XYZ file of N, CA, C and O in Angstrom:
764
model
N 118.353 114.363 160.770
C 119.130 113.604 159.745
C 118.273 112.327 159.432
O 118.135 112.052 158.308
N 117.651 111.713 160.428
C 116.757 110.603 160.324
C 115.626 110.701 159.497
O 115.362 109.973 158.444
N 115.082 111.924 159.565
C 113.811 112.241 158.835
C 114.226 112.373 157.229
O 113.624 111.959 156.424
N 115.402 113.163 156.972
C 116.012 113.298 155.646
C 116.428 112.235 154.935
O 115.897 111.966 153.713
N 117.014 111.174 155.783
C 117.482 110.009 155.096
C 116.131 109.064 154.770
O 116.056 108.559 153.846
N 115.153 109.321 155.624
C 113.868 108.595 155.401
C 113.233 109.082 154.318
O 112.544 108.240 153.548
N 113.123 110.245 154.144
C 112.569 110.916 152.698
C 113.380 110.294 151.677
O 112.667 110.214 150.587
N 114.549 110.323 151.822
C 115.252 109.621 150.626
C 114.942 108.210 150.235
O 114.630 108.037 149.112
N 114.723 107.365 151.231
C 114.222 106.162 150.993
C 112.990 106.148 150.315
O 112.478 105.409 149.353
N 111.970 106.823 150.844
C 110.621 106.867 150.239
C 110.407 107.654 148.767
O 109.722 107.339 148.200
N 111.359 108.274 148.683
C 111.395 109.333 147.491
C 111.741 108.751 146.113
O 111.585 108.867 145.092
N 112.643 107.503 146.301
C 113.104 106.877 145.176
C 112.166 106.460 144.007
O 112.449 106.963 142.992
N 111.201 105.940 144.477
C 110.254 105.475 143.419
C 109.515 106.248 142.978
O 109.366 106.483 141.635
N 108.777 107.235 143.771
C 108.122 108.501 142.812
C 109.018 109.428 142.184
O 108.461 109.761 141.187
N 110.257 109.352 142.530
C 111.263 110.518 141.928
C 111.434 109.756 140.424
O 111.255 110.486 139.378
N 111.851 108.484 140.466
C 111.904 107.599 139.034
C 110.441 107.778 138.147
O 110.674 108.102 137.018
N 109.423 107.588 138.929
C 108.004 107.627 138.261
C 107.719 109.053 137.613
O 107.513 109.180 136.365
N 108.093 110.224 138.458
C 108.075 111.480 137.795
C 108.741 111.842 136.704
O 108.528 112.448 135.623
N 110.230 111.487 136.875
C 111.184 111.750 135.855
C 110.913 110.968 134.622
O 110.895 111.557 133.527
N 110.313 109.635 134.654
C 109.829 109.066 133.695
C 108.490 109.726 132.976
O 108.445 109.655 131.736
N 107.641 110.057 133.587
C 106.455 110.671 133.331
C 106.430 112.037 132.448
O 105.486 112.383 131.698
N 107.673 112.712 132.556
C 107.829 114.016 131.952
C 108.503 114.106 130.702
O 109.433 113.299 130.639
N 108.160 115.004 129.754
C 108.937 115.113 128.545
C 110.234 116.135 129.028
O 109.879 117.195 129.470
N 111.416 115.681 128.938
C 112.398 116.376 129.440
C 113.445 117.011 128.407
O 114.273 117.553 128.612
N 112.872 116.816 126.995
C 113.458 117.601 125.847
C 113.855 119.079 126.163
O 112.748 119.805 126.696
N 114.762 119.601 125.871
C 115.149 120.873 126.102
C 115.519 121.393 127.572
O 115.652 122.404 127.806
N 115.370 120.426 128.553
C 115.749 120.649 129.882
C 117.474 120.532 130.053
O 117.932 119.681 129.818
N 118.008 121.703 130.500
C 119.465 122.003 130.600
C 119.681 122.053 132.073
O 120.823 121.986 132.486
N 118.804 122.820 132.900
C 118.971 123.427 134.059
C 117.676 123.129 134.759
O 116.869 123.666 134.432
N 118.126 122.384 136.042
C 117.060 122.053 136.739
C 117.144 122.441 138.385
O 118.298 122.587 138.838
N 116.226 123.139 138.857
C 116.121 123.589 140.242
C 115.152 122.722 141.048
O 114.128 122.511 140.639
N 115.696 122.179 142.233
C 114.911 121.272 143.059
C 114.814 121.989 144.271
O 115.603 122.246 144.942
N 113.604 122.802 144.467
C 113.232 123.412 145.428
C 112.879 122.732 146.890
O 112.030 121.914 146.665
N 113.718 123.041 147.817
C 113.505 122.225 149.210
C 114.004 120.723 148.857
O 113.026 119.672 149.661
N 114.893 120.407 148.061
C 115.118 119.114 147.428
C 115.754 118.189 148.531
O 115.873 116.923 148.166
N 115.808 118.442 149.729
C 116.261 117.547 150.921
C 117.391 116.792 150.541
O 118.563 117.319 149.912
N 117.263 115.449 150.312
C 118.422 114.673 150.048
C 118.748 114.607 148.594
O 119.782 114.043 148.318
N 117.960 115.314 147.594
C 118.562 115.308 146.228
C 118.145 114.232 145.441
O 118.425 114.184 144.228
N 117.223 113.462 146.058
C 116.574 112.286 145.119
C 116.120 112.504 143.936
O 116.450 111.918 142.740
N 115.386 113.452 143.776
C 114.443 113.991 142.741
C 115.306 114.424 141.698
O 115.448 114.296 140.407
N 116.419 115.480 141.876
C 117.267 115.909 141.145
C 118.343 114.882 140.432
O 118.401 114.729 139.344
N 118.577 113.894 141.474
C 119.271 112.776 140.827
C 118.736 112.221 139.903
O 119.432 111.912 138.538
N 117.484 111.876 140.021
C 116.628 111.080 139.127
C 116.622 111.724 137.677
O 116.690 111.273 136.632
N 116.407 113.145 137.656
C 116.474 113.814 136.319
C 117.824 113.856 135.843
O 117.752 113.868 134.683
N 118.871 114.013 136.500
C 120.103 114.125 135.825
C 120.569 112.946 135.256
O 121.272 112.785 134.279
N 120.043 111.887 135.941
C 120.220 110.386 135.100
C 119.805 110.381 133.807
O 120.199 109.788 132.917
N 118.646 111.173 133.808
C 118.021 110.887 132.248
C 118.395 112.190 131.422
O 118.217 112.072 130.049
N 118.924 113.110 131.958
C 119.224 114.366 130.933
C 120.890 114.372 131.205
O 121.384 115.055 132.041
N 121.596 113.807 130.470
C 123.148 113.645 130.540
C 123.767 114.997 130.587
O 124.993 115.025 131.125
N 123.313 115.874 130.018
C 124.141 117.145 129.923
C 123.651 118.137 130.775
O 123.873 119.362 130.719
N 122.412 117.967 131.452
C 121.688 119.096 132.150
C 122.741 119.028 133.647
O 123.420 118.210 134.261
N 122.360 120.379 134.255
C 122.944 120.970 135.572
C 121.788 120.831 136.499
O 120.623 121.168 136.105
N 122.124 121.100 138.048
C 121.266 121.020 138.768
C 121.385 121.969 140.042
O 122.583 122.156 140.117
N 120.489 122.355 140.658
C 120.554 123.189 141.888
C 119.510 122.712 142.900
O 118.361 122.523 142.466
N 120.101 122.455 143.941
C 119.125 122.269 145.213
C 119.141 123.527 146.157
O 120.147 123.799 146.581
N 117.863 124.128 146.480
C 117.797 125.060 147.516
C 117.204 124.521 148.620
O 116.132 124.049 148.592
N 117.856 124.592 149.600
C 117.412 124.087 150.939
C 118.168 124.461 152.312
O 119.118 125.156 151.981
N 117.920 123.963 153.263
C 118.591 124.375 154.404
C 119.826 123.609 154.515
O 120.037 122.578 153.997
N 120.860 124.035 155.333
C 122.202 123.722 155.306
C 122.231 122.035 155.871
O 122.984 121.222 155.117
N 121.462 121.789 156.700
C 121.449 120.340 157.345
C 120.972 119.249 156.188
O 121.511 117.954 155.886
N 119.726 119.493 155.446
C 119.694 118.591 154.254
C 120.629 118.455 153.242
O 120.785 117.768 152.678
N 121.027 119.743 152.904
C 122.160 119.509 151.949
C 123.414 119.005 152.280
O 124.202 118.592 151.367
N 123.694 118.822 153.629
C 124.799 118.054 153.855
C 124.601 116.506 153.474
O 125.602 115.856 152.938
N 123.483 116.038 153.783
C 123.016 114.878 153.137
C 122.753 114.558 151.706
O 123.453 113.616 151.286
N 122.243 115.671 151.168
C 122.051 115.670 149.637
C 123.619 115.553 149.049
O 123.819 115.010 148.026
N 124.472 116.326 149.571
C 126.005 116.090 149.040
C 126.434 114.679 148.989
O 126.891 114.209 147.953
N 125.986 114.000 150.045
C 126.528 112.444 149.932
C 125.817 111.839 148.925
O 126.548 110.898 148.128
N 124.714 112.067 148.786
C 123.737 111.244 147.548
C 124.300 111.602 146.374
O 124.389 110.766 145.437
N 124.586 112.773 146.191
C 124.940 113.575 144.891
C 126.540 112.809 144.648
O 126.748 112.602 143.481
N 127.473 112.878 145.617
C 128.565 112.480 145.175
C 128.584 110.798 144.930
O 129.142 110.512 143.925
N 127.719 110.006 145.570
C 127.534 108.620 145.287
C 127.014 108.431 143.883
O 127.470 107.559 143.330
N 126.204 109.321 143.548
C 125.697 109.379 142.145
C 126.583 109.732 141.016
O 126.452 109.389 139.895
N 127.605 110.354 141.272
C 128.797 110.886 140.460
C 128.350 112.055 139.853
O 128.764 112.350 138.721
N 127.501 112.951 140.516
C 127.103 114.259 139.993
C 127.450 115.238 140.650
O 127.011 116.631 140.459
N 128.600 115.306 141.467
C 129.023 116.421 142.192
C 129.395 117.769 141.231
O 129.156 118.803 141.561
N 130.087 117.491 139.962
C 130.404 118.622 139.190
C 129.065 119.076 138.430
O 129.120 120.129 137.843
N 128.175 118.594 138.546
C 126.734 118.963 137.786
C 125.854 119.531 138.927
O 124.745 119.990 138.241
N 126.078 119.751 140.078
C 125.071 120.268 141.004
C 125.676 121.349 141.972
O 126.641 121.169 142.414
N 124.989 122.226 142.003
C 125.326 123.403 142.781
C 124.125 123.473 144.198
O 123.166 123.228 143.874
N 124.516 123.637 145.392
C 123.816 123.620 146.511
C 123.756 124.950 147.069
O 124.806 125.555 147.284
N 122.335 125.385 147.234
C 122.310 126.914 147.795
C 121.629 126.693 149.140
O 120.580 126.003 149.045
N 122.236 127.171 150.164
C 121.612 127.002 151.532
C 120.761 128.122 151.963
O 121.217 129.140 151.473
N 119.610 127.859 152.305
C 118.699 129.248 152.494
C 117.173 128.589 152.679
O 116.945 127.400 152.525
N 116.384 129.607 152.911
C 114.887 129.506 152.976
C 114.392 129.822 151.636
O 114.528 130.967 151.220
N 113.666 128.684 150.797
C 113.204 129.165 149.747
C 112.281 130.225 149.563
O 112.098 130.819 148.601
N 111.639 130.670 150.689
C 110.694 131.885 150.759
C 111.397 133.106 150.702
O 110.965 134.117 150.508
N 112.703 132.979 151.015
C 113.501 134.311 151.324
C 114.706 134.432 150.380
O 115.176 135.462 149.944
N 115.467 133.420 150.101
C 116.690 133.207 149.483
C 116.401 133.111 148.089
O 115.727 132.433 147.474
N 117.156 134.151 147.331
C 117.306 134.171 145.860
C 117.597 132.857 145.266
O 118.523 132.262 145.580
N 116.596 132.279 144.277
C 116.750 131.105 143.787
C 117.671 130.891 142.724
O 117.943 129.822 141.925
N 117.868 132.216 142.194
C 118.564 132.251 140.696
C 117.612 132.338 139.427
O 116.493 132.593 139.833
N 118.081 132.153 138.387
C 117.090 132.198 137.404
C 117.735 131.319 136.043
O 118.682 130.624 136.079
N 117.084 131.517 134.973
C 117.483 130.486 133.677
C 117.336 129.179 133.874
O 117.668 128.312 133.183
N 116.297 128.723 134.737
C 115.741 127.342 135.013
C 114.939 126.747 133.676
O 114.063 127.453 133.246
N 115.123 125.688 133.202
C 114.235 125.047 132.266
C 113.196 124.119 132.836
O 112.209 123.985 132.561
N 113.494 123.821 134.153
C 112.487 122.978 134.818
C 112.836 123.206 136.488
O 113.849 123.394 136.913
N 111.782 123.466 137.132
C 111.813 123.719 138.622
C 110.950 122.572 139.258
O 109.682 122.507 139.003
N 111.359 122.036 140.209
C 110.529 120.871 140.894
C 110.284 121.196 142.252
O 111.102 121.749 142.987
N 109.078 121.104 142.668
C 108.543 121.456 144.072
C 107.851 120.016 144.503
O 106.499 119.987 144.169
N 108.544 119.405 145.291
C 107.687 118.153 145.382
C 107.406 117.954 147.164
O 108.438 118.200 148.064
N 106.169 117.777 147.511
C 105.711 117.573 148.770
C 106.264 118.459 149.762
O 106.658 118.401 150.810
N 105.877 119.795 149.370
C 106.202 120.935 150.049
C 105.261 122.048 150.248
O 105.388 122.736 151.242
N 104.225 122.125 149.399
C 103.337 123.359 149.435
C 102.493 123.134 150.685
O 101.918 124.115 151.310
N 102.369 121.945 151.079
C 101.572 121.829 152.613
C 102.427 122.292 153.776
O 101.597 122.695 154.727
N 103.606 122.803 153.556
C 104.115 123.398 154.646
C 104.014 124.788 154.877
O 104.515 125.488 155.701
N 103.407 125.407 153.682
C 103.237 126.808 153.637
C 101.760 127.149 153.634
O 100.857 126.430 153.226
N 101.607 128.558 154.021
C 100.314 129.264 153.881
C 99.887 129.292 152.458
O 100.760 129.510 151.349
N 98.590 129.695 152.125
C 98.119 130.239 150.957
C 98.859 131.220 150.228
O 99.418 131.177 149.259
N 99.190 132.283 151.045
C 99.828 133.454 150.654
C 101.531 133.188 150.376
O 101.842 133.684 149.390
N 101.929 132.362 151.017
C 103.521 131.874 150.909
C 103.282 131.113 149.583
O 104.347 131.347 148.842
N 102.541 130.325 149.372
C 102.471 129.524 148.135
C 102.206 130.299 146.897
O 102.941 130.328 145.758
N 101.474 131.292 146.951
C 101.326 132.369 145.823
C 102.451 133.003 145.582
O 102.472 133.142 144.282
N 103.161 133.635 146.694
C 104.513 134.224 146.267
C 105.527 133.284 145.750
O 106.336 133.707 144.999
N 105.419 132.012 146.499
C 106.422 131.097 145.866
C 106.504 130.883 144.276
O 107.296 131.012 143.612
N 105.275 130.543 144.122
C 104.735 130.161 142.645
C 105.144 131.458 141.675
O 105.707 131.280 140.687
N 104.890 132.637 142.178
C 105.272 133.771 141.314
C 106.948 133.853 141.317
O 107.608 134.248 140.035
N 107.703 133.683 142.399
C 109.019 133.519 142.338
C 109.743 132.732 141.560
O 110.525 132.871 140.722
N 108.999 131.261 141.301
C 109.373 130.284 140.458
C 109.158 130.783 139.078
O 110.104 130.514 138.050
N 108.178 131.419 138.672
C 107.663 131.886 137.444
C 108.891 132.932 136.714
O 109.141 132.737 135.886
N 109.288 133.548 137.746
C 110.393 134.623 137.490
C 111.791 133.995 137.142
O 112.557 134.502 136.627
N 112.093 132.672 137.850
C 113.190 132.165 137.856
C 113.145 131.127 136.532
O 114.554 130.871 136.279
N 112.211 131.040 135.927
C 112.316 130.193 134.865
C 112.889 130.722 133.402
O 112.592 131.947 133.269
N 113.503 130.185 132.581
C 113.698 130.487 131.317
C 112.636 130.825 130.341
O 111.450 130.115 130.860
N 112.579 131.304 129.495
C 111.367 131.366 128.461
C 110.927 129.835 128.026
O 112.001 129.220 127.644
N 109.776 129.415 128.272
C 109.154 128.263 127.901
C 109.768 127.096 129.135
O 109.270 126.052 128.903
N 110.237 127.538 130.286
C 110.457 126.828 131.210
C 109.377 126.142 132.126
O 108.185 126.662 131.755
N 109.519 124.873 132.684
C 108.370 124.270 133.249
C 108.446 124.157 134.803
O 109.635 124.056 135.353
N 107.528 124.167 135.568
C 107.236 124.014 136.897
C 106.587 122.934 137.245
O 105.299 122.778 136.706
N 107.009 122.044 137.928
C 106.192 120.808 138.455
C 106.026 120.704 139.703
O 107.060 120.985 140.735
N 104.781 120.808 140.120
C 104.430 120.823 141.459
C 103.733 119.412 141.975
O 102.799 118.855 141.104
N 104.206 118.658 142.901
C 103.698 117.439 143.477
C 103.412 117.409 144.919
O 104.257 117.929 145.712
N 102.353 116.988 145.183
C 101.958 117.139 146.624
C 100.709 116.272 146.832
O 100.264 115.473 146.029
N 100.029 116.325 148.076
C 98.852 115.488 148.506
C 97.739 116.202 148.516
O 97.378 116.967 149.526
N 96.897 116.526 147.146
C 95.846 117.272 147.254
C 94.552 116.650 148.022
O 94.398 115.599 148.090
N 93.751 117.583 148.641
C 92.303 117.324 149.111
C 91.457 117.451 147.994
O 91.589 118.052 146.991
N 90.311 116.784 148.217
C 89.168 117.013 147.197
C 88.686 118.438 147.223
O 88.836 118.989 148.558
N 87.795 118.819 146.599
C 87.064 120.268 146.422
C 86.307 120.619 147.694
O 86.565 121.703 148.345
N 85.580 119.839 148.232
C 84.824 119.926 149.722
C 85.773 119.738 150.882
O 85.381 119.837 151.931
N 87.374 119.423 150.715
C 88.040 119.364 151.747
C 87.994 118.101 152.799
O 88.056 118.367 154.078
N 86.971 117.093 152.407
C 86.764 115.990 153.226
C 87.510 114.791 153.070
O 87.368 113.741 153.793
N 88.300 114.894 152.071
C 89.004 113.531 151.763
C 90.016 113.928 150.462
O 90.072 115.158 150.256
N 90.906 112.909 149.930
C 90.907 111.524 150.526
C 91.531 111.835 151.996
O 92.011 112.439 152.633
N 91.316 110.414 152.613
C 91.722 110.296 153.905
C 93.060 110.661 154.455
O 93.334 111.557 155.203
N 93.937 110.108 153.450
C 95.452 110.496 153.687
C 95.604 111.967 153.514
O 96.306 112.592 154.686
N 95.114 112.563 152.708
C 95.352 114.122 152.571
C 94.650 114.944 153.664
O 95.165 115.832 154.101
N 93.481 114.385 154.035
C 92.862 114.944 155.187
C 93.669 114.745 156.555
O 93.821 115.841 157.154
N 94.189 113.740 156.689
C 95.163 113.427 158.076
C 96.296 114.334 157.778
O 96.856 114.824 158.908
N 96.901 114.308 156.700
C 98.041 115.261 156.375
C 97.736 116.600 156.541
O 98.594 117.580 157.340
N 96.456 117.167 156.466
C 96.206 118.678 156.646
C 96.168 118.802 158.292
O 96.670 119.840 158.530
N 95.647 117.794 158.966
C 95.634 117.906 160.383
C 97.104 117.944 160.774
O 97.250 118.848 161.839
N 97.942 117.199 160.394
C 99.374 116.962 160.802
C 99.910 118.485 160.466
O 100.736 118.981 161.334
N 99.660 118.858 159.540
C 100.302 120.317 158.981
C 99.867 121.292 159.986
O 100.566 122.274 160.430
N 98.593 121.233 160.441
C 97.915 122.343 161.409
C 98.597 122.315 162.609
O 98.850 123.223 163.373
N 98.909 121.036 163.091
C 99.609 120.832 164.607
C 101.175 121.062 164.301
O 101.811 121.460 165.191
N 101.742 120.842 163.101
C 103.122 120.791 163.050
C 103.754 122.029 162.350
O 105.127 122.118 162.419
N 103.086 123.014 161.834
C 103.418 123.978 161.170
C 102.831 125.342 161.634
O 101.683 125.094 162.095
N 103.394 126.507 161.189
C 102.622 127.773 161.564
C 101.327 127.902 160.828
O 100.289 128.210 161.539
N 101.438 127.692 159.552
C 100.332 128.005 158.600
C 100.155 126.813 157.577
O 99.376 127.124 156.507
N 100.689 125.735 157.661
C 100.690 124.766 156.624
C 99.359 124.134 156.457
O 98.548 124.273 157.486
N 98.961 123.541 155.359
C 97.836 122.805 155.155
C 97.809 121.897 153.953
O 98.877 122.092 153.152
N 96.908 121.057 153.704
C 96.913 120.433 152.331
C 95.785 121.270 151.649
O 94.945 121.765 152.326
N 96.077 121.327 150.492
C 95.328 122.132 149.336
C 94.651 121.320 148.373
O 94.896 120.468 148.015
N 93.583 121.913 147.840
C 92.631 121.309 146.741
C 93.579 121.459 145.407
O 94.242 122.739 145.125
N 93.198 120.732 144.259
C 93.989 120.962 142.964
C 93.346 122.285 142.587
O 94.112 122.915 141.768
N 92.046 122.779 142.875
C 91.738 124.001 142.115
C 92.645 125.105 142.959
O 92.875 126.145 142.216
N 92.994 125.136 144.107
C 93.803 125.904 144.815
C 95.227 126.126 144.105
O 95.783 127.146 143.956
N 95.666 124.973 143.822
C 96.950 124.762 143.030
C 96.928 125.486 141.871
O 97.800 126.502 141.360
N 95.770 125.193 141.039
C 95.565 125.861 139.563
C 95.330 127.385 139.682
O 96.102 128.022 139.020
N 94.826 127.939 140.650
C 94.512 129.173 140.920
C 96.055 130.093 141.032
O 96.324 130.924 140.604
N 96.827 129.221 142.107
C 98.356 129.874 142.236
C 99.089 129.985 141.057
O 99.686 130.978 140.649
N 98.983 128.880 140.334
C 99.785 128.735 139.207
C 99.379 129.717 138.056
O 100.129 130.360 137.170
N 97.984 129.827 137.866
C 97.361 130.775 136.928
C 97.857 132.314 137.357
O 98.084 133.019 136.501
N 97.634 132.621 138.434
C 97.982 134.039 139.101
C 99.476 134.274 138.544
O 99.933 135.447 138.599
N 100.346 133.234 138.919
C 101.808 133.328 138.806
C 101.920 133.591 137.245
O 103.126 134.087 136.964
N 101.233 133.158 136.280
C 101.416 133.236 134.743
C 101.691 131.994 134.109
O 101.920 131.937 132.973
N 101.361 130.810 134.851
C 101.647 129.478 134.158
C 100.405 129.033 133.382
O 99.309 129.528 133.784
N 100.705 128.280 132.450
C 99.648 127.487 131.923
C 99.713 126.073 131.952
O 100.947 125.378 131.881
N 98.779 125.394 132.507
C 99.059 123.976 133.047
C 98.834 123.124 131.639
O 97.870 123.024 131.014
N 99.947 122.254 131.514
C 99.977 121.436 130.306
C 99.942 120.029 130.513
O 99.480 119.256 129.858
N 100.055 119.494 131.932
C 99.713 118.216 132.328
C 99.407 118.155 133.769
O 99.985 118.923 134.622
N 98.722 117.117 134.047
C 98.395 116.828 135.371
C 98.071 115.334 135.445
O 97.331 114.790 134.600
N 98.513 114.611 136.704
C 98.366 113.228 136.747
C 98.501 112.769 138.100
O 99.279 113.618 138.670
N 97.806 111.805 138.513
C 98.261 111.103 139.808
C 99.537 110.472 139.752
O 100.075 109.796 138.781
N 100.222 110.350 141.018
C 101.822 109.620 141.081
C 101.720 109.038 142.251
O 101.339 109.656 143.465
N 102.293 107.801 142.361
C 102.267 107.000 143.543
C 100.924 107.030 143.973
O 99.868 107.206 143.578
N 100.862 106.497 145.302
C 99.559 106.263 145.970
C 98.769 107.455 146.384
O 97.470 107.536 146.328
N 99.372 108.446 146.945
C 98.622 109.723 147.482
C 98.819 110.864 146.761
O 98.302 112.084 147.219
N 99.788 110.865 145.753
C 100.245 112.132 145.359
C 99.705 112.582 143.905
O 99.235 111.867 143.340
N 99.755 113.877 143.596
C 99.280 114.402 142.486
C 100.276 115.390 141.760
O 101.033 116.012 142.632
N 100.419 115.539 140.398
C 101.184 116.247 139.823
C 100.495 117.216 139.061
O 99.538 117.001 138.097
N 100.976 118.597 139.057
C 100.364 119.665 138.230
C 101.706 120.146 137.408
O 102.709 120.383 138.070
């Protein structure tokens, strides 16, 4: 609980920056994969008055997300799906799927499959936003991402920090065309 609430506090600024940076025209249905406390989805729903959203995450984070969503007044606009994003059907018809600070938790193979699953879940012309802490191409920096990669090695079965070229490869293999990429906040990057 402390971790998820901590993530809510640190996510507020980057969620607002991300929502402001994207063109949200035509977005009516948003999926926040592993959305934790729901901060990213809430920021998007604030900007798209007619949109609905879905968060797919484990039960414990969803209990906390429910509090934040209720407080924001979006209870009727959000559906919560409890499960593992690598196994639980995510639904379809999404105009926007957000995956923030999670690819480092998974192996290369899991990310490849997840990106393919997201591609299938999108409506025609839908968009997928990936935000994480990339390594440079020789995997020696930046320091934050390198230390994060070590943390993932120690704390997950197969997690790691990945390079932007690895992200691009997975997106391309899944069928995506990259239309935007930019740094966000101090250590993150968005594709």
